[in-house]
Short mmCIF file of C-alpha atoms in Angstrom, two decimals:
data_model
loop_
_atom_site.label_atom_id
_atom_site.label_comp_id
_atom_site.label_asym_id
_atom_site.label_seq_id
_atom_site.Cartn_x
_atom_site.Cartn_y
_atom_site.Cartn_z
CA UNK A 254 74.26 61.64 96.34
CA UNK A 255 73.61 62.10 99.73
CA UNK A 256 75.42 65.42 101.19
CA UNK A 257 77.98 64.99 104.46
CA UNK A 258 76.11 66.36 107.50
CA UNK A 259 78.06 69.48 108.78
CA UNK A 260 79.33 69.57 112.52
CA UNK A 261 80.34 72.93 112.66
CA UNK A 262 78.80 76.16 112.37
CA UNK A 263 79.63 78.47 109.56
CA UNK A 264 80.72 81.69 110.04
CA UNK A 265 78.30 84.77 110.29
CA UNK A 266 79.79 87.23 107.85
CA UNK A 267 79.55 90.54 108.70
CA UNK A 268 76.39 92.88 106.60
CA UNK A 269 77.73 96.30 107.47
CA UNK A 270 73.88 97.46 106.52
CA UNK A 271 74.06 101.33 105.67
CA UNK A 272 73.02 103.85 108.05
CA UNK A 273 71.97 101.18 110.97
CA UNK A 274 74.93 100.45 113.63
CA UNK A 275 76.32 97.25 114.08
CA UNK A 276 77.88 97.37 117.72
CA UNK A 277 76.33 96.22 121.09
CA UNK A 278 76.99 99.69 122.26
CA UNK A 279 74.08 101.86 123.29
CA UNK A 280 72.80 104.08 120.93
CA UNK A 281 73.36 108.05 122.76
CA UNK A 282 69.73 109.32 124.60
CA UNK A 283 70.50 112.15 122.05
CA UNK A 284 71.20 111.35 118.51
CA UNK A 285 74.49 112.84 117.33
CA UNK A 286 74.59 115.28 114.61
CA UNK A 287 74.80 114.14 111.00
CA UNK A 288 78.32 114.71 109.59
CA UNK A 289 78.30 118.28 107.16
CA UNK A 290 80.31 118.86 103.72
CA UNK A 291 83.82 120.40 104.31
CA UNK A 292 86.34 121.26 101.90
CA UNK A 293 88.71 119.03 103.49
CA UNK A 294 86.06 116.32 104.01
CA UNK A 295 82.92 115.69 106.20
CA UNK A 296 82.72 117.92 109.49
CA UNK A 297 81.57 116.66 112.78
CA UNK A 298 81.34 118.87 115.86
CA UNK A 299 82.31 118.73 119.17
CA UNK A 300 81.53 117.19 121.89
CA UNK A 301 81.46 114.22 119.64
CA UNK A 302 84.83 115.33 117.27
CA UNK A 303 86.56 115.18 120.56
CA UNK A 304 85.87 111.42 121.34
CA UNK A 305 86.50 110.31 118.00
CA UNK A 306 89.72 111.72 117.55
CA UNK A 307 91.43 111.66 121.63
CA UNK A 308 89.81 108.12 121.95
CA UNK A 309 89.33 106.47 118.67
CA UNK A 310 92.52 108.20 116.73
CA UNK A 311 89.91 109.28 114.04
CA UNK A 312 89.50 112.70 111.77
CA UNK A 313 91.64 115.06 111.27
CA UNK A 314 91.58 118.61 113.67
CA UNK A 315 90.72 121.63 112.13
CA UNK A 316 92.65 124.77 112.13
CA UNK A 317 91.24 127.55 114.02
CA UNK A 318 87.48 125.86 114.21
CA UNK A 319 86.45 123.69 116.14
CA UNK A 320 85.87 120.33 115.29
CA UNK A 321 87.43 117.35 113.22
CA UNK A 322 86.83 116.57 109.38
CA UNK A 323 86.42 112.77 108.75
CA UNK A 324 87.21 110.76 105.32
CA UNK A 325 84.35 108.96 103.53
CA UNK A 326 85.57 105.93 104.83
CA UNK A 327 85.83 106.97 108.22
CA UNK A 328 82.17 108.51 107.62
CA UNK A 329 81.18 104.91 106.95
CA UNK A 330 82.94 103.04 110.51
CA UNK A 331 81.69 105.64 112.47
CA UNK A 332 78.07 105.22 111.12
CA UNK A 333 78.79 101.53 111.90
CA UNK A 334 80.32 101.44 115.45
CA UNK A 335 80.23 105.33 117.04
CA UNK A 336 75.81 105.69 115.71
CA UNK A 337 76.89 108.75 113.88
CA UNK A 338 74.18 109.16 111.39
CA UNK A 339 75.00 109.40 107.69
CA UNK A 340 74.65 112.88 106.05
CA UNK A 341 71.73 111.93 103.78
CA UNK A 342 69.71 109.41 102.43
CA UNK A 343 71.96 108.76 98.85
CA UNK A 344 75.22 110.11 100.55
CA UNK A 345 76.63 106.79 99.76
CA UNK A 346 75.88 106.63 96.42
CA UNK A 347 77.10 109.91 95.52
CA UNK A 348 80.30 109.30 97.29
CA UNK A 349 80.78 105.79 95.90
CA UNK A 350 80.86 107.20 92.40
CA UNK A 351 83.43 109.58 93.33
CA UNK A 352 85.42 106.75 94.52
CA UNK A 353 85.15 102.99 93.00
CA UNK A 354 87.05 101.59 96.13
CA UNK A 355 85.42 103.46 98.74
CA UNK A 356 83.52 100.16 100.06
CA UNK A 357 86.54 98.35 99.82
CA UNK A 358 88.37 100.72 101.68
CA UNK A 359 86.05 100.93 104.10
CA UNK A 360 85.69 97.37 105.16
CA UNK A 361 89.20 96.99 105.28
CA UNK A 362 89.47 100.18 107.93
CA UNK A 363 86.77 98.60 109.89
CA UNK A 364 88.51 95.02 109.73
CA UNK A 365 92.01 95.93 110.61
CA UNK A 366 90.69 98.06 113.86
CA UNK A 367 88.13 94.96 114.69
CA UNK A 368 91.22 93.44 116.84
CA UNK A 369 91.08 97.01 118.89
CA UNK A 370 93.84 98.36 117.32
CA UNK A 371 94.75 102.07 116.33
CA UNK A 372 94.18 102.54 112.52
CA UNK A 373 94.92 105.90 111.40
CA UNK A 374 94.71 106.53 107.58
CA UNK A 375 98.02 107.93 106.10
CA UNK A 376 95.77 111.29 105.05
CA UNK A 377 95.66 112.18 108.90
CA UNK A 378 99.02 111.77 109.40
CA UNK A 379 101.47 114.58 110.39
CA UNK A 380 103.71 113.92 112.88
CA UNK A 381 105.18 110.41 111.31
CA UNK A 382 107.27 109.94 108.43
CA UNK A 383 105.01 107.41 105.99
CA UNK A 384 106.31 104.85 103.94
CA UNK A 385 105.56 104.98 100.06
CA UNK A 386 101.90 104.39 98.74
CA UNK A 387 100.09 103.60 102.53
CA UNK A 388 96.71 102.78 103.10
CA UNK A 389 97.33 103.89 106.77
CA UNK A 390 99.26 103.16 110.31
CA UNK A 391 98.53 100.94 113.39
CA UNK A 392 99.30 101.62 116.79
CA UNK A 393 98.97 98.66 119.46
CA UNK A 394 95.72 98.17 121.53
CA UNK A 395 97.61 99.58 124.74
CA UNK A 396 99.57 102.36 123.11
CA UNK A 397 98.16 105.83 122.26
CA UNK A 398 98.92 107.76 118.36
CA UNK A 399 99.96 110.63 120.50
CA UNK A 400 103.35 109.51 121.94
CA UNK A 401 104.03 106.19 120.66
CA UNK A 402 105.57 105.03 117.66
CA UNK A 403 103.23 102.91 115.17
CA UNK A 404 103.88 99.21 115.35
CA UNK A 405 103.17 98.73 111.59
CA UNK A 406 102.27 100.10 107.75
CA UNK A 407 99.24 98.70 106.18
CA UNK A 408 98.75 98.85 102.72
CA UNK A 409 95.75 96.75 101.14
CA UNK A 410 95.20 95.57 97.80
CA UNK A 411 92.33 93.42 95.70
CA UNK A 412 92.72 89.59 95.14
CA UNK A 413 93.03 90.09 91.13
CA UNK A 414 95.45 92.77 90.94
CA UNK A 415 98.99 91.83 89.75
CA UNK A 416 101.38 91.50 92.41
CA UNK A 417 105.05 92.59 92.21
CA UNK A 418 107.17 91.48 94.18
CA UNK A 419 110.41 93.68 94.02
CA UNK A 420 108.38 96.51 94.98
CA UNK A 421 106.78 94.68 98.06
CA UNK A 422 110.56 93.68 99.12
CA UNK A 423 111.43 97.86 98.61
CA UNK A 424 108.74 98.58 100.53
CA UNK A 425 109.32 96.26 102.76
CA UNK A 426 112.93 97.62 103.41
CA UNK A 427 111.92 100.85 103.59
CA UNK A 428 109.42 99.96 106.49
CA UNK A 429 112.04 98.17 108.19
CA UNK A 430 114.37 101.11 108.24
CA UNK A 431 111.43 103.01 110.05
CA UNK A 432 112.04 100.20 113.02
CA UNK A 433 108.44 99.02 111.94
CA UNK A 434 106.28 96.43 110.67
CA UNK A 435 104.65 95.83 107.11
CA UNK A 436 100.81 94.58 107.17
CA UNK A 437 98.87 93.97 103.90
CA UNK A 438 95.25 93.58 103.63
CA UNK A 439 93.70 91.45 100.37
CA UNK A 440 90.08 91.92 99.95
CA UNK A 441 87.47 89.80 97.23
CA UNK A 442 85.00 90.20 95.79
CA UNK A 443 82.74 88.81 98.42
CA UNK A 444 84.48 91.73 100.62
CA UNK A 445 85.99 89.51 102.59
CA UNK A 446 89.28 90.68 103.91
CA UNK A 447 93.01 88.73 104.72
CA UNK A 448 95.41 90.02 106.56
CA UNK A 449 99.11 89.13 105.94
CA UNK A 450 102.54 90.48 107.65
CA UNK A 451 105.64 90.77 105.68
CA UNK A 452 109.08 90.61 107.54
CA UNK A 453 112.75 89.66 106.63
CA UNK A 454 114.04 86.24 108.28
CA UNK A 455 117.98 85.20 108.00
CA UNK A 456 117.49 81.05 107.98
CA UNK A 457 120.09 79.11 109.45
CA UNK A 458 120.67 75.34 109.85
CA UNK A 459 122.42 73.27 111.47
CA UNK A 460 124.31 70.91 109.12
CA UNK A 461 128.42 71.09 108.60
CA UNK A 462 129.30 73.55 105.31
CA UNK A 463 132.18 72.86 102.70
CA UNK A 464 134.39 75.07 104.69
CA UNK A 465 134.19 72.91 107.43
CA UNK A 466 135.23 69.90 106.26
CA UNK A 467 138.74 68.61 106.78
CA UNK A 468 140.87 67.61 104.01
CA UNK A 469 140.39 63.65 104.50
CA UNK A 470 136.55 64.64 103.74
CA UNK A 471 137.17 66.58 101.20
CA UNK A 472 139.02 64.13 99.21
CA UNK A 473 136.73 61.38 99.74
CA UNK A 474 133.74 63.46 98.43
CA UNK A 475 136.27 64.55 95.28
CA UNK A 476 136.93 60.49 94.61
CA UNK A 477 133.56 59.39 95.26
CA UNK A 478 132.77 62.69 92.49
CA UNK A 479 135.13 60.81 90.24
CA UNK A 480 133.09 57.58 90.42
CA UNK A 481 129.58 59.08 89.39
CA UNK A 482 127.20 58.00 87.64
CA UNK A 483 125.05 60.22 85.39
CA UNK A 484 121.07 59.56 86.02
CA UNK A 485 118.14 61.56 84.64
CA UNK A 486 117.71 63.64 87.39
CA UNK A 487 121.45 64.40 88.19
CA UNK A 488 124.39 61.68 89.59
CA UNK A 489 124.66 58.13 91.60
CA UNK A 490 128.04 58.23 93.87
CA UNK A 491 128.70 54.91 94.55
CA UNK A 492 129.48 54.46 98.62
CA UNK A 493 133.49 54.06 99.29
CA UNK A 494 132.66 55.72 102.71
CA UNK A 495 130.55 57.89 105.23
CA UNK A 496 129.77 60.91 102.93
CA UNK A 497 130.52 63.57 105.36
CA UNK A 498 128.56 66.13 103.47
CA UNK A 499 125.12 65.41 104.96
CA UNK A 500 123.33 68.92 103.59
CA UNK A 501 123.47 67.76 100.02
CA UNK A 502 122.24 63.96 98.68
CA UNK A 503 120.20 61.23 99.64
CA UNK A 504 121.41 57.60 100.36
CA UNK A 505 119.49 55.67 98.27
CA UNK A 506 121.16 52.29 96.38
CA UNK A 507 123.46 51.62 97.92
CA UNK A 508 125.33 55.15 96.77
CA UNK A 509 124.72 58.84 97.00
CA UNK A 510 121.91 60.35 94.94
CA UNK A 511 122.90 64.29 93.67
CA UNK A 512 120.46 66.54 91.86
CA UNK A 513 121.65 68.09 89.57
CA UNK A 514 121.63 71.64 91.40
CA UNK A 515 123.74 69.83 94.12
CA UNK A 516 126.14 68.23 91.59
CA UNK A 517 126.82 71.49 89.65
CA UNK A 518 127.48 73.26 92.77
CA UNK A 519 129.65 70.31 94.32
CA UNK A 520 131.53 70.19 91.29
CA UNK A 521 132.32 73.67 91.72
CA UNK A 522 133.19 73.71 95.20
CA UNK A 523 135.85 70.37 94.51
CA UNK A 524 137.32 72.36 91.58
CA UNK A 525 137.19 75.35 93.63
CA UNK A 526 136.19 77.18 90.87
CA UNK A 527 133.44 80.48 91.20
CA UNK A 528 129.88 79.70 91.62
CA UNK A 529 127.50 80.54 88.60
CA UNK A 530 125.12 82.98 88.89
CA UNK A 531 122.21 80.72 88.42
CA UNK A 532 123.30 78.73 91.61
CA UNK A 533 124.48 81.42 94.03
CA UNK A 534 120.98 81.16 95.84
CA UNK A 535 121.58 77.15 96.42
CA UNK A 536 125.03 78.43 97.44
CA UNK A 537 124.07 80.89 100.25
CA UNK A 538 121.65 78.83 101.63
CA UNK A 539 123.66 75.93 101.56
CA UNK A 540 126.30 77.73 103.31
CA UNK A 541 124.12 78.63 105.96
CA UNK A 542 123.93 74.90 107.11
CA UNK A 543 120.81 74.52 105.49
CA UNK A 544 119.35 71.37 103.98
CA UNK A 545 117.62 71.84 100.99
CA UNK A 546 114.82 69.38 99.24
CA UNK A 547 112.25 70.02 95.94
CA UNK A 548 109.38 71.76 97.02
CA UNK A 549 107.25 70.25 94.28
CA UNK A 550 104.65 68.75 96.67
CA UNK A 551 104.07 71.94 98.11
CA UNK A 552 104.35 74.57 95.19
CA UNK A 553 107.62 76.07 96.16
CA UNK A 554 111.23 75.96 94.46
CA UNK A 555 112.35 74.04 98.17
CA UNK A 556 111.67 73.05 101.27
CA UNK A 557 114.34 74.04 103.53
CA UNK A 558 115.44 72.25 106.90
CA UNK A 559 117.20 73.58 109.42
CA UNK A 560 118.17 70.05 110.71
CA UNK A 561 118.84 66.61 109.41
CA UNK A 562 115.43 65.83 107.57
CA UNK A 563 115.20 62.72 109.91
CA UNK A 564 114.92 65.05 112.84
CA UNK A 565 112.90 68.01 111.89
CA UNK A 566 109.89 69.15 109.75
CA UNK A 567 111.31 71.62 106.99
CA UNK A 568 110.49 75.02 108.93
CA UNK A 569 109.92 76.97 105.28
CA UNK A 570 108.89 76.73 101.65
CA UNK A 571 110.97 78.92 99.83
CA UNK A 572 109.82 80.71 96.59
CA UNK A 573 112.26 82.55 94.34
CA UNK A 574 111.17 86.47 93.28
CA UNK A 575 111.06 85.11 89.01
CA UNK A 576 108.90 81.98 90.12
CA UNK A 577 106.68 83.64 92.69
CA UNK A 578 102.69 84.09 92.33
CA UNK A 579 101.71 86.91 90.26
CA UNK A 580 98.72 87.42 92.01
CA UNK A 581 97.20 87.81 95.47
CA UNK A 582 94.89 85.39 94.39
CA UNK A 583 97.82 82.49 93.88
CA UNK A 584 99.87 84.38 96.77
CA UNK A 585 97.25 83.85 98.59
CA UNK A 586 96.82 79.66 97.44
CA UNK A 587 100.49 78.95 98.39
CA UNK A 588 100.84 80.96 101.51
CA UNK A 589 97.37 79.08 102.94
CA UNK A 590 98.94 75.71 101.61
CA UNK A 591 102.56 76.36 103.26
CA UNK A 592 100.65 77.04 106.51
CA UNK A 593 98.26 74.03 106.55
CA UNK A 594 101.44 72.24 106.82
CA UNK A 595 103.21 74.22 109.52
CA UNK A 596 105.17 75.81 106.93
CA UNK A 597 106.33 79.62 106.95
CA UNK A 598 106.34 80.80 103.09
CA UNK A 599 109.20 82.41 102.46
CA UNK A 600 110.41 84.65 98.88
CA UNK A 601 113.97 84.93 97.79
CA UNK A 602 115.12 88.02 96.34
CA UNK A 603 118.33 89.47 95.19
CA UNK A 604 119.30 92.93 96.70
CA UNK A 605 122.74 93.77 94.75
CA UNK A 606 124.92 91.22 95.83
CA UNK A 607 123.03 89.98 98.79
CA UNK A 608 119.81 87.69 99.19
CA UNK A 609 117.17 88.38 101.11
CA UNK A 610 114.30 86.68 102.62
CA UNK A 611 110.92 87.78 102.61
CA UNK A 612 108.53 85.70 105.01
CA UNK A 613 104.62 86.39 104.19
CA UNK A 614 102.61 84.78 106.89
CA UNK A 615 99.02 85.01 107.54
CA UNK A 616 97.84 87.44 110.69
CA UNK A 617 95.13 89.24 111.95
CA UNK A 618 93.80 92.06 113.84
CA UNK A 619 94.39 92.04 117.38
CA UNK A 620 97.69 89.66 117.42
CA UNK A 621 100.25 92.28 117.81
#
């Protein structure tokens, strides 16, 4: 079988060969000095300790010498972009067997500042309260570490490692009360990095609630309630009038077609009895003038519209926290799929008595 001729050009993925730089700046008249073992990492002198940490936000200062120390990892971006040699010829493999995820770590550093950004790892942080378990903070191109707040807390993590998803949303609120942004890098195998950002959303549609309707309405939905039919998938109302209650059903038959979700809860709401537990997500959203449809097409519990379907794309895919991936690697699958259809993926969860909604889009360095 013949293969389709390609009209594009692949990507060139980045090498990041050791001890050779990979940036079009010039190489210094005067090689730099190689880095030398400190106790709180790997020493670099001035002038150069200067530059890297006024201009590039990296190393930490030392105490009453002069000079900054630098991280492995930071050993390893400055050998790439800033021609600062390596301190020896198996530095690398020493230091990679004193730390498994040290490449990892280090392509992910030298990813999330490719957009021009200021990455500073949490381990040279002092003057900025951190959020639990981060990889490091990020300042804006145009802002400086020194006297600006960070816009965001990274935290990476590899494709295969079991994702949890109440402790994303804790972070996650935690970052949020620190009037910043959450950022998560997933790296493969192939060391190839994605970059997502995590944020709370409130939905809201458009479409007339229960609490809204007058009492004419109400009574024609209760005797049109009376007059179902039971079906496989939930209830046939035959038609006796306009059904006023356009955020649940679909007119299909000549009659009103409920899921069951939608008939459980209507039968609630015409009772007026207390919803159940197991359908007080349906209820908030629903009450938010929301329109919700299965998301089976797409991988999701819904699709939610914010406006009569007829009118409007569905804006989200919603997920609930039980149902969600349990990966990065399937995280990754339905938040890719959700945007290939101009979808934002978005994750239910259940903070005491409220719900929340966690929206995990992809980014990437350089957008904020």
């Amino acid at each position: 079988m013949a293969r389709h001729s390609r009209k594009f050009t692949p990507r060139q993925r980045t090498k990041r060969p050791l001890g050779a730089s990979i940036t079009s700046n010039a190489a210094p008249k005067t090689p730099h000095d190689k880095p030398v073992p400190h106790e709180l990492g790997w020493l670099v002198k001035p002038p150069l300790s200067a530059r890297l940490f006024q201009k590039s936000g990296l190393g930490r200062p030392l105490r009453g010498e002069d000079g900054i120390t630098l991280s492995s990892m930071e050993i390893l971006f400055c050998n790439w972009h800033r021609h600062l040699p390596l301190p020896s010829a198996d530095w690398f493999e020493k230091e990679i067997e004193n730390d498994s995820n040290l490449l990892a770590k280090a392509v992910i550093f030298d990813t999330a500042r490719s957009g021009g950004e200021i990455v500073i790892p949490s381990s040279n942080i002092t003057d900025y309260q951190l959020s639990s378990d981060i990889f490091a903070l990020k300042w804006k191109r145009n802002q400086s570490q020194f006297n600006t707040e960070p816009v965001s807390h990274v935290r990476w993590y590899w494709t295969f490692e079991t994702l949890d998803w109440t402790e994303i949303f804790m972070w996650a609120e935690e970052v949020e009360e620190l009037n910043c942004k959450c950022d998560i890098f997933i790296i493969d195998e192939e060391m190839e990095v994605t970059m997502y950002r995590v944020s709370f959303i409130e939905p809201e549609g458009s479409q007339k609630i229960w609490t809204e309707l007058s009492n004419d309405e109400t009574e024609l939905i209760s005797r049109m309630w009376d007059s179902k039919i039971t079906t496989s998938s939930g209830f046939h109302l035959p038609i006796i009038g306009n059904w006023p209650l356009n955020s649940i059903g679909v007119e299909h038959l000549s009659g009103i077609n409920l899921r069951t979700e939608e008939g459980v809860w209507l039968e609630k709401k015409i009772n007026g009895e207390e919803i159940e537990t197991d359908s007080k997500l349906y209820d908030d959203l629903i009450n938010r003038g929301l329109i919700l449809r299965p998301g089976f097409k797409f991988g999701s519990r819904w699709r939610i519209y914010d406006d009569e379907v007829s009118k409007s794309h569905a804006p989200w895919l919603l997920q609930t926290v039980t149902d969600g991936p349990k990966t990065w690697e399937n995280a990754c699958l339905s938040i890719r799929l959700s945007e290939g259809v101009h979808k934002k993926w978005i994750c239910a969860i259940q903070n005491n008595s409220k719900w929340r909604f966690m929206q995990v889009e992809r980014w990437s360095p350089g957008k904020d």
